[in-house]
XYZ file of C-alpha atoms in Angstrom:
535
model
C 281.129 100.626 298.884
C 277.539 101.126 300.102
C 278.345 98.577 302.821
C 280.589 101.109 304.563
C 279.066 103.133 307.427
C 277.700 106.441 306.223
C 280.138 108.286 308.486
C 283.033 106.723 306.521
C 281.412 107.498 303.187
C 280.903 111.105 304.261
C 284.594 111.449 305.206
C 285.645 109.985 301.857
C 283.363 112.299 299.897
C 284.552 115.374 301.806
C 288.178 114.499 301.020
C 287.614 114.653 297.242
C 289.755 117.505 295.798
C 287.768 120.626 294.839
C 288.677 120.326 291.149
C 287.100 116.870 290.807
C 283.426 116.770 289.702
C 280.880 115.538 292.219
C 277.835 115.354 289.977
C 278.439 111.784 288.654
C 278.357 110.483 292.236
C 274.704 111.503 292.496
C 273.907 108.667 290.112
C 275.664 105.888 292.059
C 272.945 105.058 294.590
C 270.329 106.630 296.840
C 272.836 106.762 299.690
C 275.386 108.591 297.564
C 272.684 110.929 296.274
C 271.747 111.897 299.827
C 275.362 112.359 300.966
C 276.603 114.244 297.897
C 273.712 116.735 297.682
C 274.886 118.931 300.607
C 278.439 118.999 299.249
C 277.475 119.803 295.680
C 274.775 122.374 296.322
C 276.327 124.272 299.229
C 278.071 126.301 296.531
C 276.687 124.989 293.229
C 277.979 127.758 290.981
C 281.525 127.055 292.045
C 281.106 123.522 290.671
C 279.306 124.757 287.578
C 282.142 127.145 286.753
C 284.528 124.200 286.598
C 282.746 122.904 283.493
C 285.005 123.889 280.558
C 283.274 126.475 278.420
C 284.702 124.760 275.350
C 282.485 121.757 276.093
C 279.762 121.666 273.408
C 277.014 121.330 276.041
C 278.437 123.715 278.680
C 275.974 126.521 277.909
C 273.016 124.172 278.072
C 274.208 122.618 281.329
C 274.496 126.012 282.997
C 271.040 126.956 281.772
C 269.544 123.758 283.149
C 271.348 124.111 286.469
C 270.074 127.648 287.035
C 266.593 126.597 286.054
C 266.706 123.631 288.417
C 267.707 125.828 291.353
C 264.993 128.369 290.611
C 262.438 125.540 290.494
C 263.585 123.825 293.680
C 260.851 125.350 295.873
C 257.153 124.345 295.764
C 256.321 127.750 294.289
C 258.885 128.857 291.659
C 260.962 131.827 292.718
C 260.527 133.315 289.276
C 257.908 132.956 286.611
C 258.099 133.852 282.949
C 261.876 134.169 282.755
C 263.203 133.039 279.384
C 266.663 131.514 279.437
C 268.928 130.412 276.617
C 268.409 128.277 274.561
C 264.634 128.652 274.727
C 262.606 128.485 277.905
C 262.683 126.464 281.087
C 264.093 122.943 280.777
C 261.929 122.155 283.855
C 258.227 122.916 283.664
C 257.364 121.501 287.111
C 258.822 122.102 290.574
C 261.922 120.029 291.354
C 261.453 116.938 293.503
C 264.264 118.087 295.836
C 264.700 121.512 297.431
C 268.287 121.986 296.233
C 268.459 125.523 297.604
C 267.967 124.177 301.131
C 271.630 123.064 300.970
C 272.793 126.494 299.828
C 275.337 127.879 302.345
C 277.703 130.037 300.235
C 276.507 132.771 297.914
C 278.881 134.566 295.539
C 277.588 137.471 293.504
C 280.731 137.290 291.376
C 280.070 133.689 290.351
C 276.385 134.323 289.792
C 276.879 137.560 287.865
C 279.022 135.816 285.287
C 276.654 132.877 285.239
C 273.468 134.847 284.686
C 275.210 136.835 281.949
C 275.720 133.547 280.146
C 272.241 132.099 280.503
C 270.203 135.298 280.128
C 270.807 136.587 276.569
C 270.213 140.281 277.365
C 269.328 141.030 281.007
C 268.717 144.717 280.291
C 266.036 144.039 277.712
C 264.435 140.880 279.137
C 261.030 141.590 280.718
C 261.218 141.345 284.497
C 259.290 138.339 285.806
C 257.129 138.362 288.899
C 259.103 137.651 292.049
C 257.374 135.139 294.276
C 256.279 136.569 297.631
C 258.242 133.926 299.559
C 261.580 135.093 298.166
C 261.476 138.786 299.060
C 261.285 140.219 302.582
C 259.886 143.529 301.444
C 257.561 144.917 298.844
C 259.418 147.773 297.225
C 257.674 149.962 294.740
C 260.742 149.943 292.532
C 261.237 146.912 290.361
C 264.712 145.346 290.836
C 266.669 143.911 287.962
C 266.660 140.234 287.080
C 270.057 139.748 288.694
C 268.942 141.485 291.887
C 265.830 139.308 292.021
C 267.924 136.171 291.648
C 270.286 137.273 294.442
C 267.349 138.013 296.731
C 265.758 134.706 295.818
C 268.828 132.559 296.368
C 269.895 134.250 299.616
C 266.381 134.643 300.981
C 265.142 131.133 300.180
C 266.922 129.628 303.192
C 268.763 132.611 304.662
C 269.222 131.034 308.085
C 271.571 128.414 306.557
C 273.799 130.875 304.677
C 277.344 130.862 306.097
C 279.408 132.806 303.528
C 278.517 135.805 301.381
C 280.600 137.342 298.579
C 279.209 140.616 297.217
C 280.296 143.845 295.585
C 280.482 146.735 298.018
C 278.054 148.964 296.146
C 275.318 146.285 295.857
C 275.370 144.605 299.268
C 272.756 147.055 300.524
C 270.036 145.162 298.642
C 270.342 142.351 301.223
C 269.774 144.557 304.287
C 266.097 143.436 304.640
C 267.348 139.833 304.996
C 269.615 140.558 307.987
C 267.197 139.212 310.646
C 267.228 135.842 308.855
C 271.028 135.657 308.347
C 271.602 133.880 311.648
C 274.484 131.677 310.411
C 276.512 134.205 308.389
C 280.119 134.017 309.616
C 282.133 135.134 306.552
C 281.766 138.235 304.373
C 283.777 138.902 301.214
C 283.580 142.367 299.647
C 285.021 143.193 296.272
C 285.156 146.710 294.874
C 285.177 147.092 291.082
C 287.453 149.752 289.641
C 284.611 152.065 288.607
C 282.911 152.134 292.010
C 283.348 155.488 293.779
C 280.981 155.163 296.744
C 279.486 152.758 299.268
C 275.738 152.426 298.844
C 274.889 150.181 301.778
C 277.718 147.759 302.636
C 278.777 149.602 305.797
C 275.144 149.784 306.871
C 274.784 146.050 306.250
C 277.831 145.232 308.409
C 276.830 147.450 311.326
C 273.213 146.248 311.205
C 274.204 142.578 311.057
C 276.731 142.990 313.887
C 274.059 144.699 315.967
C 271.427 142.055 315.239
C 273.786 139.087 315.663
C 276.666 140.102 317.983
C 279.801 138.007 317.664
C 278.536 136.015 314.658
C 280.474 137.596 311.772
C 284.052 136.387 312.292
C 285.738 136.578 308.869
C 286.057 139.431 306.376
C 287.872 139.640 303.049
C 288.436 142.753 300.928
C 289.340 142.956 297.217
C 289.683 146.537 296.084
C 290.880 148.584 293.141
C 289.939 152.027 291.897
C 288.156 153.661 294.811
C 289.856 151.347 297.306
C 293.292 152.352 296.027
C 292.642 156.092 295.840
C 290.981 158.638 298.102
C 288.426 156.125 299.389
C 290.976 153.813 301.015
C 290.141 154.908 304.557
C 286.434 154.391 303.873
C 287.202 150.846 302.730
C 289.129 150.201 305.959
C 286.066 151.279 307.910
C 284.266 148.165 306.667
C 286.864 145.978 308.371
C 286.701 148.138 311.497
C 282.912 147.874 311.593
C 282.964 144.081 311.958
C 284.137 144.627 315.521
C 286.341 142.910 318.045
C 284.981 139.415 317.391
C 286.575 139.123 313.926
C 289.059 136.224 313.718
C 290.118 136.386 310.044
C 291.056 139.555 308.163
C 292.059 138.961 304.534
C 293.113 142.007 302.509
C 295.462 140.207 300.115
C 293.516 141.741 297.236
C 293.928 145.314 298.488
C 297.379 146.910 298.198
C 296.486 149.877 300.440
C 295.332 147.651 303.289
C 298.684 147.574 305.110
C 298.427 151.316 305.787
C 295.280 150.874 307.886
C 296.340 148.099 310.251
C 295.657 150.377 313.198
C 291.961 150.392 312.233
C 291.621 146.601 312.011
C 290.092 144.873 315.064
C 292.823 142.910 316.866
C 291.270 141.548 320.065
C 290.249 138.157 318.623
C 292.081 138.143 315.262
C 293.869 134.839 314.631
C 294.564 135.162 310.892
C 295.885 138.369 309.290
C 296.521 138.130 305.551
C 297.931 141.148 303.724
C 299.129 141.800 300.217
C 302.874 141.206 300.065
C 303.569 144.229 297.895
C 303.154 147.674 299.410
C 302.117 151.062 298.010
C 304.922 153.155 296.474
C 304.671 155.523 299.435
C 303.994 153.507 302.560
C 302.690 155.720 305.335
C 302.432 153.894 308.652
C 301.939 156.029 311.770
C 303.811 154.235 314.550
C 305.474 151.729 312.239
C 304.721 148.169 311.158
C 306.215 146.374 314.196
C 303.917 148.284 316.552
C 300.924 147.540 314.316
C 301.634 143.796 314.288
C 302.187 143.761 318.056
C 298.521 144.701 318.601
C 297.392 141.279 317.344
C 298.216 139.275 320.467
C 296.161 136.188 319.459
C 297.636 135.904 315.972
C 298.213 132.359 314.672
C 298.608 132.975 310.916
C 300.327 135.966 309.285
C 300.930 136.853 305.635
C 302.868 140.097 305.468
C 305.248 142.266 303.430
C 308.754 142.237 304.909
C 309.591 145.935 304.645
C 311.078 146.322 308.129
C 314.016 144.297 309.454
C 312.743 144.842 313.014
C 309.269 143.437 312.279
C 309.493 140.930 315.152
C 312.243 142.496 317.250
C 309.658 143.344 319.913
C 308.782 139.654 320.286
C 312.425 138.646 320.707
C 312.874 141.357 323.335
C 309.815 140.086 325.169
C 311.166 136.529 325.115
C 314.586 137.568 326.411
C 313.358 139.924 329.082
C 310.636 137.612 330.338
C 313.203 135.418 332.057
C 314.516 138.284 334.192
C 311.566 139.857 335.948
C 308.053 138.864 336.924
C 306.647 141.973 335.222
C 308.201 141.009 331.918
C 306.897 137.448 332.354
C 303.409 138.901 332.219
C 304.335 140.627 328.942
C 305.410 137.299 327.503
C 301.862 135.982 327.850
C 300.617 138.497 325.263
C 303.120 137.308 322.661
C 300.936 135.744 319.935
C 300.983 131.955 319.397
C 302.117 132.415 315.794
C 302.087 129.101 313.922
C 302.121 130.077 310.228
C 304.268 132.857 308.730
C 304.481 133.981 305.089
C 306.827 136.894 304.301
C 307.946 138.534 301.055
C 310.550 141.224 300.685
C 314.165 142.240 300.125
C 316.719 140.053 301.895
C 317.954 142.915 304.081
C 314.474 143.004 305.650
C 313.281 139.444 305.032
C 316.155 137.501 306.599
C 316.270 139.424 309.933
C 312.466 139.213 310.195
C 312.469 135.444 309.605
C 315.345 134.939 312.034
C 313.592 136.914 314.780
C 310.335 135.044 314.140
C 311.953 131.626 314.517
C 313.471 132.821 317.779
C 310.408 134.478 319.273
C 307.823 131.893 318.170
C 309.982 128.781 318.324
C 307.516 126.911 320.547
C 304.489 127.436 318.272
C 305.810 127.818 314.701
C 304.571 125.146 312.271
C 304.901 126.685 308.785
C 307.409 129.185 307.397
C 307.404 130.646 303.893
C 309.890 133.239 302.687
C 310.077 134.762 299.222
C 312.843 137.158 298.179
C 311.838 140.134 296.070
C 313.849 141.129 293.029
C 317.084 142.890 293.884
C 320.678 142.245 294.878
C 321.454 139.409 297.237
C 322.200 140.329 300.835
C 325.271 139.259 302.770
C 323.003 138.143 305.603
C 322.547 134.438 306.376
C 319.282 132.876 307.488
C 320.034 130.474 310.311
C 319.019 129.494 313.812
C 320.630 127.456 316.554
C 317.510 126.735 318.614
C 314.981 123.916 318.424
C 311.789 124.386 316.391
C 309.946 121.318 317.696
C 306.668 121.885 315.791
C 307.926 123.153 312.447
C 306.536 120.845 309.759
C 306.828 122.965 306.589
C 309.643 125.211 305.331
C 309.375 126.963 301.950
C 312.115 129.348 300.792
C 312.349 130.854 297.314
C 314.870 133.171 295.723
C 318.080 134.460 297.238
C 316.819 133.738 300.750
C 317.050 130.035 299.837
C 320.624 130.593 298.661
C 321.453 132.372 301.933
C 319.883 129.637 304.096
C 322.255 127.702 306.341
C 321.235 124.080 305.856
C 322.609 123.163 309.279
C 319.538 124.855 310.758
C 317.514 121.847 309.566
C 319.114 119.829 312.352
C 316.931 121.788 314.759
C 313.668 120.868 312.962
C 312.947 117.258 314.025
C 309.271 117.374 312.958
C 309.889 118.809 309.465
C 307.744 117.035 306.832
C 307.749 119.358 303.797
C 310.830 121.182 302.490
C 310.976 123.408 299.414
C 314.168 125.250 298.441
C 313.945 127.176 295.160
C 317.345 128.798 294.613
C 316.469 130.247 291.209
C 319.094 130.794 288.547
C 321.339 133.530 289.940
C 323.728 131.478 292.065
C 326.708 133.286 293.672
C 330.144 132.226 292.436
C 331.137 131.304 295.996
C 328.185 128.910 296.389
C 328.877 125.247 295.602
C 325.566 123.462 294.902
C 327.220 120.020 295.067
C 328.517 120.642 298.576
C 325.115 121.999 299.516
C 323.443 118.845 298.231
C 325.648 116.707 300.464
C 325.012 118.966 303.457
C 321.308 118.726 302.738
C 321.393 114.917 302.810
C 323.144 114.901 306.176
C 320.691 117.365 307.690
C 317.561 115.731 306.257
C 318.511 112.469 307.940
C 317.669 114.164 311.249
C 314.178 115.217 310.127
C 310.949 113.486 309.044
C 310.804 115.055 305.583
C 308.444 113.174 303.264
C 308.096 115.842 300.559
C 311.200 117.458 299.044
C 311.459 120.072 296.296
C 314.816 121.316 295.030
C 313.938 123.872 292.370
C 316.271 126.035 290.350
C 319.868 125.384 289.361
C 320.772 122.813 291.970
C 323.829 120.963 290.677
C 322.942 117.457 291.849
C 324.828 114.529 290.317
C 323.625 110.983 289.735
C 325.979 109.849 292.489
C 324.365 112.251 294.967
C 320.960 110.724 294.262
C 321.770 107.029 293.938
C 324.312 106.277 296.683
C 323.381 105.209 300.194
C 326.125 107.356 301.719
C 324.712 110.505 300.067
C 320.974 111.174 299.516
C 319.460 107.782 298.669
C 318.830 106.802 302.277
C 316.718 109.929 302.753
C 315.033 109.675 299.342
C 313.729 106.180 300.057
C 311.235 107.501 302.595
C 309.861 110.326 300.431
C 306.313 110.320 299.064
C 306.913 113.364 296.831
C 310.111 114.474 295.067
C 310.479 117.517 292.829
C 313.812 117.993 291.011
C 312.435 120.239 288.281
C 315.218 122.110 286.441
C 317.985 120.644 288.580
C 321.265 120.477 286.685
C 323.144 117.208 286.716
C 320.724 114.265 287.091
C 320.349 112.025 284.043
C 317.453 109.890 282.921
C 319.269 106.849 284.358
C 319.180 108.373 287.840
C 315.449 109.088 287.582
C 314.785 105.546 286.378
C 316.830 104.191 289.286
C 314.865 106.266 291.785
C 311.544 105.080 290.389
C 312.611 101.502 291.151
C 314.106 102.206 294.575
C 311.690 104.723 296.099
C 308.832 102.417 297.067
C 307.032 105.108 299.073
C 307.039 107.595 296.186
C 303.653 108.823 294.969
C 304.617 111.884 292.885
C 307.792 112.609 290.916
C 308.422 115.953 289.187
C 311.408 116.212 286.836
C 312.368 117.815 283.530
C 313.557 116.040 280.413
C 313.368 115.715 276.657
C 310.403 114.164 274.893
C 312.349 110.920 274.415
C 313.251 110.815 278.121
C 309.648 111.434 279.039
C 308.512 108.488 276.916
C 311.148 106.288 278.506
C 310.047 107.072 282.055
C 306.400 106.564 281.185
C 307.287 103.242 279.606
C 309.209 102.192 282.721
C 306.249 103.111 284.904
C 303.971 100.913 282.791
C 306.403 97.994 282.650
C 307.003 97.921 286.407
C 303.336 98.726 287.147
C 304.337 101.579 289.427
C 301.722 103.710 291.149
C 303.837 106.860 291.045
C 302.353 109.940 289.359
C 304.821 111.496 286.894
C 305.037 115.199 286.028
C 307.742 115.691 283.399
C 308.436 119.240 282.225
C 309.578 119.240 278.609
C 312.910 120.819 277.719
C 314.848 120.947 274.506
């Protein structure tokens, strides 16, 4: 493999899934060592946390990793620090400056990590902080954890791209702002007991002033103060980033939806909100007007609590064909490509229908999830072409109320997931729906199909050319988990016939599971099997 060009090797290494360990690849060759180092140590604690704590050597490995990082500079960042299980594993400086590859710092990861490798941080004597790791000489002596944060961030601050910190501690990094010339993403989390900001807002305003236009992504996770009287103060941190922000993620903050009017919208391309709303939602001007401000929006995750959420966009589309003035308005309609909505069907279905109409030329991904409650009499359908739609994911009663004929207008569709759940209306015939689905899928490019819930699919539906088999042959992934009707014989038949199949998800008894695994071994099939056990 070393004979491949390094550009190819780099692409292969970067495509390795995040949950797979990278460390063993360091030992393959010098080339692999050089290529893997930047990937492994750009966020080393994220990889370290994947080591199962139950592993007998996990504690020792974490100790050694922290020690190695602290010794990666010519002069150690810290001296005299005693770590479990008894001193530094490395007595000399590391041969490689591992911290030079450090681009993502997470206080949350490091806090938990240091708590594991430092037996009692409150009672451990504070070591001397090397002069190269601190930008200021404060008379007060910071804690061990603070010293480590300052050391890791300050060692090569100009390379740091992402920073995750608690709101009440971010102020400690203010002296490093002149060096943070590559910081583009900031994640703030607010623990439940925090009742005040002690420097985060100052950090944001100072960094934005020192490096205009650089900070483009912000994420907020808040509870306690962020969900009570301090909610508006939390929103001010998003507002302070300024008009250059492109990603606003407040999925971890239930109050965030109430402060949309404060969020910068001029350049925002991705707006991600929590899909549940406060018990008393107070929105001056309404949600549709708030969403309309984001005229460059490409990705939206939002609670569907208003049936008219996108009515303004449909009106713009319709009116734009009549007058020149309205044609100008059409240009500010956002190029929305990815939509994720959650809510009651009475709000969800009209919002999804309007979105497919208004953004038909740009929409690529649609996800709709019905909240608990009675099913609506509304039907989700569209009679217009969605030429770029590649992924459709519907779950709950919205999947039951989806008109499958709409799939005929999705020629580029590649991934389809329909989870109808268990509460199927008496008037709904799953067998007829399965046949309709086969006819409609023939007009798409679907390669991944998931039919979850109580789909009543028979063996004949799956194994006959005139029903679904012709479509199934081209699939690379098929999920029929909890479908009612298919037998083990049908699954065995599909494993033989579906030559393109890479992953198959089904449910069955233990005996049926053993049979399918045996068939896979006998036929030497490359398909990956996921068999959910049932009684």
